[in-house]
C-alpha cells in the first residue's frame, strides 16, 4: 500500500511532539530503500520472495519521495533510515530525531569499557552471525570496544552465514555453534543445543590454552 500514498497530513501533530527531541537506538546502517535498503535486507528474512522484495522497495522509494515533498527531508540514503523496516526513516522524517548506535548507548550506560578492562578475552555472539552483524549490531560494537583495549574478541553464532566479501578481520575468530550439516529441527532440541554449545566453547578455549 505504500505505493498508493500520495500525501501526508501533519496538521494535527501535537506541538509538544514538534518541540521534543527523540534519540533513537539503531543497530544497522541500512538506508531507507535501494539495494542495501530495508526491503532488500530485511523482507527476505520475513518470507518475501524476489518479486515481493521489488514491490516493497518500489513502495519505499515512492513514499520517500512523498516524505521529501511534505517534510523537506530526504531519508532515502541516510544510514540507519532502513532500520526496523524503515522505522528509522520514519523517526527522522516526522520527529525531531537523531539516530544513534543502539549498542554504543547500551555499552556506555553499563560502563562496558570498565567492565572488560584487564580481560584476556571477550566472547560475544548472536543467533546468526552474517553480513548484518558487521553493519553495527551488538557483536560488532562489542568487538570494536574490545579492540580499543587490545583484547581479542571471539563471536559465536547459532549459525554463521558470511559471504566472501564480509570482513570479519576484527574478530579473533567466528565460531558456529551448529554443525553445517545438522538440520535446524535437530539443532533446536535442548540436549543437542547444549552439546553443540559445549563443543563450541571447547574449540574456543583450546585456542588459548
PDB file of C-alpha atoms in Angstrom:
ATOM      1  CA  UNK A   1       0.000   0.000   0.000  1.00  0.00           C
ATOM      2  CA  UNK A   2       2.983   2.369   0.310  1.00  0.00           C
ATOM      3  CA  UNK A   3       2.978   2.883  -3.443  1.00  0.00           C
ATOM      4  CA  UNK A   4      -0.570   4.317  -3.155  1.00  0.00           C
ATOM      5  CA  UNK A   5       0.281   7.027  -0.638  1.00  0.00           C
ATOM      6  CA  UNK A   6       0.055  10.445  -2.311  1.00  0.00           C
ATOM      7  CA  UNK A   7       0.035  12.841   0.629  1.00  0.00           C
ATOM      8  CA  UNK A   8       0.731  13.001   4.364  1.00  0.00           C
ATOM      9  CA  UNK A   9      -1.332  15.253   6.634  1.00  0.00           C
ATOM     10  CA  UNK A  10       0.749  16.591   9.528  1.00  0.00           C
ATOM     11  CA  UNK A  11      -1.589  19.427  10.503  1.00  0.00           C
ATOM     12  CA  UNK A  12      -2.748  17.756  13.723  1.00  0.00           C
ATOM     13  CA  UNK A  13       0.667  16.792  15.086  1.00  0.00           C
ATOM     14  CA  UNK A  14       0.992  17.957  18.692  1.00  0.00           C
ATOM     15  CA  UNK A  15       3.198  20.998  19.288  1.00  0.00           C
ATOM     16  CA  UNK A  16       4.765  19.057  22.179  1.00  0.00           C
ATOM     17  CA  UNK A  17       5.979  16.477  19.673  1.00  0.00           C
ATOM     18  CA  UNK A  18       7.475  19.182  17.491  1.00  0.00           C
ATOM     19  CA  UNK A  19       9.301  20.692  20.457  1.00  0.00           C
ATOM     20  CA  UNK A  20      10.639  17.382  21.800  1.00  0.00           C
ATOM     21  CA  UNK A  21      13.905  15.688  20.896  1.00  0.00           C
ATOM     22  CA  UNK A  22      13.949  11.966  20.189  1.00  0.00           C
ATOM     23  CA  UNK A  23      17.107   9.858  20.406  1.00  0.00           C
ATOM     24  CA  UNK A  24      16.611   6.625  18.502  1.00  0.00           C
ATOM     25  CA  UNK A  25      18.663   3.496  19.211  1.00  0.00           C
ATOM     26  CA  UNK A  26      19.565   1.969  15.864  1.00  0.00           C
ATOM     27  CA  UNK A  27      21.694  -1.135  15.283  1.00  0.00           C
ATOM     28  CA  UNK A  28      22.131  -1.178  11.495  1.00  0.00           C
ATOM     29  CA  UNK A  29      23.208   1.352   8.871  1.00  0.00           C
ATOM     30  CA  UNK A  30      20.866   0.267   6.071  1.00  0.00           C
ATOM     31  CA  UNK A  31      19.402   3.168   4.054  1.00  0.00           C
ATOM     32  CA  UNK A  32      15.658   3.576   3.575  1.00  0.00           C
ATOM     33  CA  UNK A  33      15.496   1.986   0.119  1.00  0.00           C
ATOM     34  CA  UNK A  34      17.671   0.658  -2.686  1.00  0.00           C
ATOM     35  CA  UNK A  35      19.860  -2.470  -2.907  1.00  0.00           C
ATOM     36  CA  UNK A  36      21.013  -2.122   0.728  1.00  0.00           C
ATOM     37  CA  UNK A  37      17.714  -0.731   1.957  1.00  0.00           C
ATOM     38  CA  UNK A  38      15.035  -2.081   4.249  1.00  0.00           C
ATOM     39  CA  UNK A  39      13.163  -4.187   1.693  1.00  0.00           C
ATOM     40  CA  UNK A  40      16.172  -5.930   0.206  1.00  0.00           C
ATOM     41  CA  UNK A  41      17.910  -6.553   3.529  1.00  0.00           C
ATOM     42  CA  UNK A  42      15.077  -7.415   5.878  1.00  0.00           C
ATOM     43  CA  UNK A  43      11.999  -8.614   3.994  1.00  0.00           C
ATOM     44  CA  UNK A  44      13.543 -11.895   2.729  1.00  0.00           C
ATOM     45  CA  UNK A  45      14.090 -12.811   6.384  1.00  0.00           C
ATOM     46  CA  UNK A  46      10.342 -12.434   6.889  1.00  0.00           C
ATOM     47  CA  UNK A  47       9.423 -14.621   3.918  1.00  0.00           C
ATOM     48  CA  UNK A  48       9.311 -12.189   0.979  1.00  0.00           C
ATOM     49  CA  UNK A  49      10.196 -13.683  -2.408  1.00  0.00           C
ATOM     50  CA  UNK A  50      12.182 -11.668  -5.017  1.00  0.00           C
ATOM     51  CA  UNK A  51       9.030 -10.214  -6.602  1.00  0.00           C
ATOM     52  CA  UNK A  52       7.725  -9.083  -3.223  1.00  0.00           C
ATOM     53  CA  UNK A  53      11.078  -7.514  -2.404  1.00  0.00           C
ATOM     54  CA  UNK A  54      10.997  -5.473  -5.609  1.00  0.00           C
ATOM     55  CA  UNK A  55       7.421  -4.365  -4.909  1.00  0.00           C
ATOM     56  CA  UNK A  56       8.224  -3.388  -1.330  1.00  0.00           C
ATOM     57  CA  UNK A  57      11.305  -1.436  -2.364  1.00  0.00           C
ATOM     58  CA  UNK A  58       9.313   0.403  -5.036  1.00  0.00           C
ATOM     59  CA  UNK A  59       6.817   1.338  -2.333  1.00  0.00           C
ATOM     60  CA  UNK A  60       9.620   2.577  -0.077  1.00  0.00           C
ATOM     61  CA  UNK A  61      11.071   4.615  -2.922  1.00  0.00           C
ATOM     62  CA  UNK A  62       7.666   6.157  -3.658  1.00  0.00           C
ATOM     63  CA  UNK A  63       6.790   7.006  -0.071  1.00  0.00           C
ATOM     64  CA  UNK A  64      10.247   8.511   0.484  1.00  0.00           C
ATOM     65  CA  UNK A  65       9.530  10.931  -2.363  1.00  0.00           C
ATOM     66  CA  UNK A  66       6.234  11.872  -0.707  1.00  0.00           C
ATOM     67  CA  UNK A  67       8.043  12.361   2.610  1.00  0.00           C
ATOM     68  CA  UNK A  68      10.609  14.616   0.922  1.00  0.00           C
ATOM     69  CA  UNK A  69       7.880  16.735  -0.661  1.00  0.00           C
ATOM     70  CA  UNK A  70       5.820  17.070   2.538  1.00  0.00           C
ATOM     71  CA  UNK A  71       8.590  17.464   5.124  1.00  0.00           C
ATOM     72  CA  UNK A  72      11.566  18.640   3.084  1.00  0.00           C
ATOM     73  CA  UNK A  73      13.581  15.734   4.493  1.00  0.00           C
ATOM     74  CA  UNK A  74      15.142  13.192   2.130  1.00  0.00           C
ATOM     75  CA  UNK A  75      15.592   9.961   4.082  1.00  0.00           C
ATOM     76  CA  UNK A  76      16.406   7.683   1.140  1.00  0.00           C
ATOM     77  CA  UNK A  77      20.131   7.300   1.711  1.00  0.00           C
ATOM     78  CA  UNK A  78      20.533   8.174   5.385  1.00  0.00           C
ATOM     79  CA  UNK A  79      22.417   5.381   7.203  1.00  0.00           C
ATOM     80  CA  UNK A  80      20.017   3.709   9.613  1.00  0.00           C
ATOM     81  CA  UNK A  81      16.872   5.016   7.928  1.00  0.00           C
ATOM     82  CA  UNK A  82      16.104   1.463   6.808  1.00  0.00           C
ATOM     83  CA  UNK A  83      16.345   0.014  10.319  1.00  0.00           C
ATOM     84  CA  UNK A  84      13.292  -1.912  11.545  1.00  0.00           C
ATOM     85  CA  UNK A  85      11.766  -1.952   8.079  1.00  0.00           C
ATOM     86  CA  UNK A  86      12.171   1.796   7.584  1.00  0.00           C
ATOM     87  CA  UNK A  87      11.147   2.900  11.064  1.00  0.00           C
ATOM     88  CA  UNK A  88      14.433   4.767  11.414  1.00  0.00           C
ATOM     89  CA  UNK A  89      13.490   6.888   8.402  1.00  0.00           C
ATOM     90  CA  UNK A  90      10.050   7.486   9.852  1.00  0.00           C
ATOM     91  CA  UNK A  91      11.521   8.868  13.055  1.00  0.00           C
ATOM     92  CA  UNK A  92      13.840  11.135  11.076  1.00  0.00           C
ATOM     93  CA  UNK A  93      11.055  12.352   8.824  1.00  0.00           C
ATOM     94  CA  UNK A  94       8.309  13.076  11.335  1.00  0.00           C
ATOM     95  CA  UNK A  95      10.041  13.705  14.657  1.00  0.00           C
ATOM     96  CA  UNK A  96      12.878  15.901  15.818  1.00  0.00           C
ATOM     97  CA  UNK A  97      15.046  12.807  15.977  1.00  0.00           C
ATOM     98  CA  UNK A  98      18.585  11.639  15.594  1.00  0.00           C
ATOM     99  CA  UNK A  99      19.782   8.076  15.144  1.00  0.00           C
ATOM    100  CA  UNK A 100      22.496   6.714  17.404  1.00  0.00           C
ATOM    101  CA  UNK A 101      24.108   3.312  17.571  1.00  0.00           C
ATOM    102  CA  UNK A 102      21.987   1.325  19.996  1.00  0.00           C
ATOM    103  CA  UNK A 103      24.905  -0.817  21.077  1.00  0.00           C
ATOM    104  CA  UNK A 104      27.009   2.272  21.852  1.00  0.00           C
ATOM    105  CA  UNK A 105      24.220   3.689  24.014  1.00  0.00           C
ATOM    106  CA  UNK A 106      23.908   0.438  25.970  1.00  0.00           C
ATOM    107  CA  UNK A 107      27.647  -0.111  26.396  1.00  0.00           C
ATOM    108  CA  UNK A 108      28.110   3.445  27.668  1.00  0.00           C
ATOM    109  CA  UNK A 109      25.166   3.060  30.063  1.00  0.00           C
ATOM    110  CA  UNK A 110      26.591  -0.089  31.676  1.00  0.00           C
ATOM    111  CA  UNK A 111      30.197   1.121  31.759  1.00  0.00           C
ATOM    112  CA  UNK A 112      31.329  -1.665  29.454  1.00  0.00           C
ATOM    113  CA  UNK A 113      34.843  -0.307  28.929  1.00  0.00           C
ATOM    114  CA  UNK A 114      35.500  -0.524  32.666  1.00  0.00           C
ATOM    115  CA  UNK A 115      33.915  -3.972  32.886  1.00  0.00           C
ATOM    116  CA  UNK A 116      36.293  -5.539  30.351  1.00  0.00           C
ATOM    117  CA  UNK A 117      39.430  -3.644  31.402  1.00  0.00           C
ATOM    118  CA  UNK A 118      42.180  -6.179  32.082  1.00  0.00           C
ATOM    119  CA  UNK A 119      40.281  -9.088  30.480  1.00  0.00           C
ATOM    120  CA  UNK A 120      42.168 -11.693  28.456  1.00  0.00           C
ATOM    121  CA  UNK A 121      39.295 -12.464  26.087  1.00  0.00           C
ATOM    122  CA  UNK A 122      35.831 -11.179  25.208  1.00  0.00           C
ATOM    123  CA  UNK A 123      33.216 -13.586  23.831  1.00  0.00           C
ATOM    124  CA  UNK A 124      30.101 -12.219  22.159  1.00  0.00           C
ATOM    125  CA  UNK A 125      27.544 -13.538  19.698  1.00  0.00           C
ATOM    126  CA  UNK A 126      24.000 -13.734  18.394  1.00  0.00           C
ATOM    127  CA  UNK A 127      21.587 -16.202  16.866  1.00  0.00           C
ATOM    128  CA  UNK A 128      23.059 -15.877  13.388  1.00  0.00           C
ATOM    129  CA  UNK A 129      26.322 -14.179  12.513  1.00  0.00           C
ATOM    130  CA  UNK A 130      26.003 -12.804   8.985  1.00  0.00           C
ATOM    131  CA  UNK A 131      26.686  -9.684   6.938  1.00  0.00           C
ATOM    132  CA  UNK A 132      24.216  -7.696   9.075  1.00  0.00           C
ATOM    133  CA  UNK A 133      26.343  -8.424  12.143  1.00  0.00           C
ATOM    134  CA  UNK A 134      29.071  -6.367  10.519  1.00  0.00           C
ATOM    135  CA  UNK A 135      26.846  -3.314   9.982  1.00  0.00           C
ATOM    136  CA  UNK A 136      26.884  -2.278  13.638  1.00  0.00           C
ATOM    137  CA  UNK A 137      24.902  -4.889  15.534  1.00  0.00           C
ATOM    138  CA  UNK A 138      25.754  -5.909  19.092  1.00  0.00           C
ATOM    139  CA  UNK A 139      28.664  -8.319  18.454  1.00  0.00           C
ATOM    140  CA  UNK A 140      30.332  -5.813  16.124  1.00  0.00           C
ATOM    141  CA  UNK A 141      30.026  -2.986  18.642  1.00  0.00           C
ATOM    142  CA  UNK A 142      31.423  -5.167  21.418  1.00  0.00           C
ATOM    143  CA  UNK A 143      34.330  -6.237  19.216  1.00  0.00           C
ATOM    144  CA  UNK A 144      35.211  -2.612  18.475  1.00  0.00           C
ATOM    145  CA  UNK A 145      35.277  -1.769  22.178  1.00  0.00           C
ATOM    146  CA  UNK A 146      37.452  -4.801  22.942  1.00  0.00           C
ATOM    147  CA  UNK A 147      39.927  -3.892  20.206  1.00  0.00           C
ATOM    148  CA  UNK A 148      40.357  -0.405  21.663  1.00  0.00           C
ATOM    149  CA  UNK A 149      41.898  -2.090  24.705  1.00  0.00           C
ATOM    150  CA  UNK A 150      43.825  -4.684  22.712  1.00  0.00           C
ATOM    151  CA  UNK A 151      41.606  -7.534  23.924  1.00  0.00           C
ATOM    152  CA  UNK A 152      40.883 -10.347  21.442  1.00  0.00           C
ATOM    153  CA  UNK A 153      37.198 -10.909  20.737  1.00  0.00           C
ATOM    154  CA  UNK A 154      35.501 -14.073  19.512  1.00  0.00           C
ATOM    155  CA  UNK A 155      31.983 -14.160  18.059  1.00  0.00           C
ATOM    156  CA  UNK A 156      29.792 -17.246  18.320  1.00  0.00           C
ATOM    157  CA  UNK A 157      26.513 -17.810  16.499  1.00  0.00           C
ATOM    158  CA  UNK A 158      23.817 -20.424  16.320  1.00  0.00           C
ATOM    159  CA  UNK A 159      24.789 -20.347  12.666  1.00  0.00           C
ATOM    160  CA  UNK A 160      27.390 -18.436  10.676  1.00  0.00           C
ATOM    161  CA  UNK A 161      26.413 -17.288   7.186  1.00  0.00           C
ATOM    162  CA  UNK A 162      29.127 -14.995   5.838  1.00  0.00           C
ATOM    163  CA  UNK A 163      29.986 -14.221   2.237  1.00  0.00           C
ATOM    164  CA  UNK A 164      33.384 -13.900   0.599  1.00  0.00           C
ATOM    165  CA  UNK A 165      33.258 -10.112   0.866  1.00  0.00           C
ATOM    166  CA  UNK A 166      32.331  -9.979   4.554  1.00  0.00           C
ATOM    167  CA  UNK A 167      35.244  -8.605   6.560  1.00  0.00           C
ATOM    168  CA  UNK A 168      35.457 -10.294   9.954  1.00  0.00           C
ATOM    169  CA  UNK A 169      39.114  -9.435  10.498  1.00  0.00           C
ATOM    170  CA  UNK A 170      38.319  -7.563  13.723  1.00  0.00           C
ATOM    171  CA  UNK A 171      37.233 -10.804  15.376  1.00  0.00           C
ATOM    172  CA  UNK A 172      39.884 -13.209  16.584  1.00  0.00           C
ATOM    173  CA  UNK A 173      37.559 -15.988  15.415  1.00  0.00           C
ATOM    174  CA  UNK A 174      33.947 -16.542  14.385  1.00  0.00           C
ATOM    175  CA  UNK A 175      32.677 -19.876  15.706  1.00  0.00           C
ATOM    176  CA  UNK A 176      29.412 -21.543  14.649  1.00  0.00           C
ATOM    177  CA  UNK A 177      27.545 -23.445  17.359  1.00  0.00           C
ATOM    178  CA  UNK A 178      25.636 -25.693  14.952  1.00  0.00           C
ATOM    179  CA  UNK A 179      27.418 -28.123  12.595  1.00  0.00           C
ATOM    180  CA  UNK A 180      26.700 -27.126   8.978  1.00  0.00           C
ATOM    181  CA  UNK A 181      25.074 -30.455   8.087  1.00  0.00           C
ATOM    182  CA  UNK A 182      22.724 -30.563  11.093  1.00  0.00           C
ATOM    183  CA  UNK A 183      19.001 -29.952  10.376  1.00  0.00           C
ATOM    184  CA  UNK A 184      17.508 -26.972  12.203  1.00  0.00           C
ATOM    185  CA  UNK A 185      14.870 -29.073  13.949  1.00  0.00           C
ATOM    186  CA  UNK A 186      17.564 -31.297  15.436  1.00  0.00           C
ATOM    187  CA  UNK A 187      19.791 -28.347  16.390  1.00  0.00           C
ATOM    188  CA  UNK A 188      16.940 -26.766  18.365  1.00  0.00           C
ATOM    189  CA  UNK A 189      16.480 -29.773  20.647  1.00  0.00           C
ATOM    190  CA  UNK A 190      17.583 -28.853  24.151  1.00  0.00           C
ATOM    191  CA  UNK A 191      20.046 -31.722  24.607  1.00  0.00           C
ATOM    192  CA  UNK A 192      21.578 -31.257  21.156  1.00  0.00           C
ATOM    193  CA  UNK A 193      21.813 -27.473  21.516  1.00  0.00           C
ATOM    194  CA  UNK A 194      23.534 -27.844  24.901  1.00  0.00           C
ATOM    195  CA  UNK A 195      26.035 -30.304  23.446  1.00  0.00           C
ATOM    196  CA  UNK A 196      26.724 -28.022  20.473  1.00  0.00           C
ATOM    197  CA  UNK A 197      27.358 -25.038  22.737  1.00  0.00           C
ATOM    198  CA  UNK A 198      29.778 -27.088  24.860  1.00  0.00           C
ATOM    199  CA  UNK A 199      31.649 -28.187  21.735  1.00  0.00           C
ATOM    200  CA  UNK A 200      31.905 -24.567  20.555  1.00  0.00           C
ATOM    201  CA  UNK A 201      33.272 -23.488  23.958  1.00  0.00           C
ATOM    202  CA  UNK A 202      35.866 -26.277  23.852  1.00  0.00           C
ATOM    203  CA  UNK A 203      37.031 -25.029  20.451  1.00  0.00           C
ATOM    204  CA  UNK A 204      37.366 -21.504  21.797  1.00  0.00           C
ATOM    205  CA  UNK A 205      39.172 -22.479  24.999  1.00  0.00           C
ATOM    206  CA  UNK A 206      41.565 -24.764  23.155  1.00  0.00           C
ATOM    207  CA  UNK A 207      42.846 -21.760  21.192  1.00  0.00           C
ATOM    208  CA  UNK A 208      44.025 -20.047  24.387  1.00  0.00           C
ATOM    209  CA  UNK A 209      45.363 -22.940  26.463  1.00  0.00           C
TER     210      UNK A 209
END
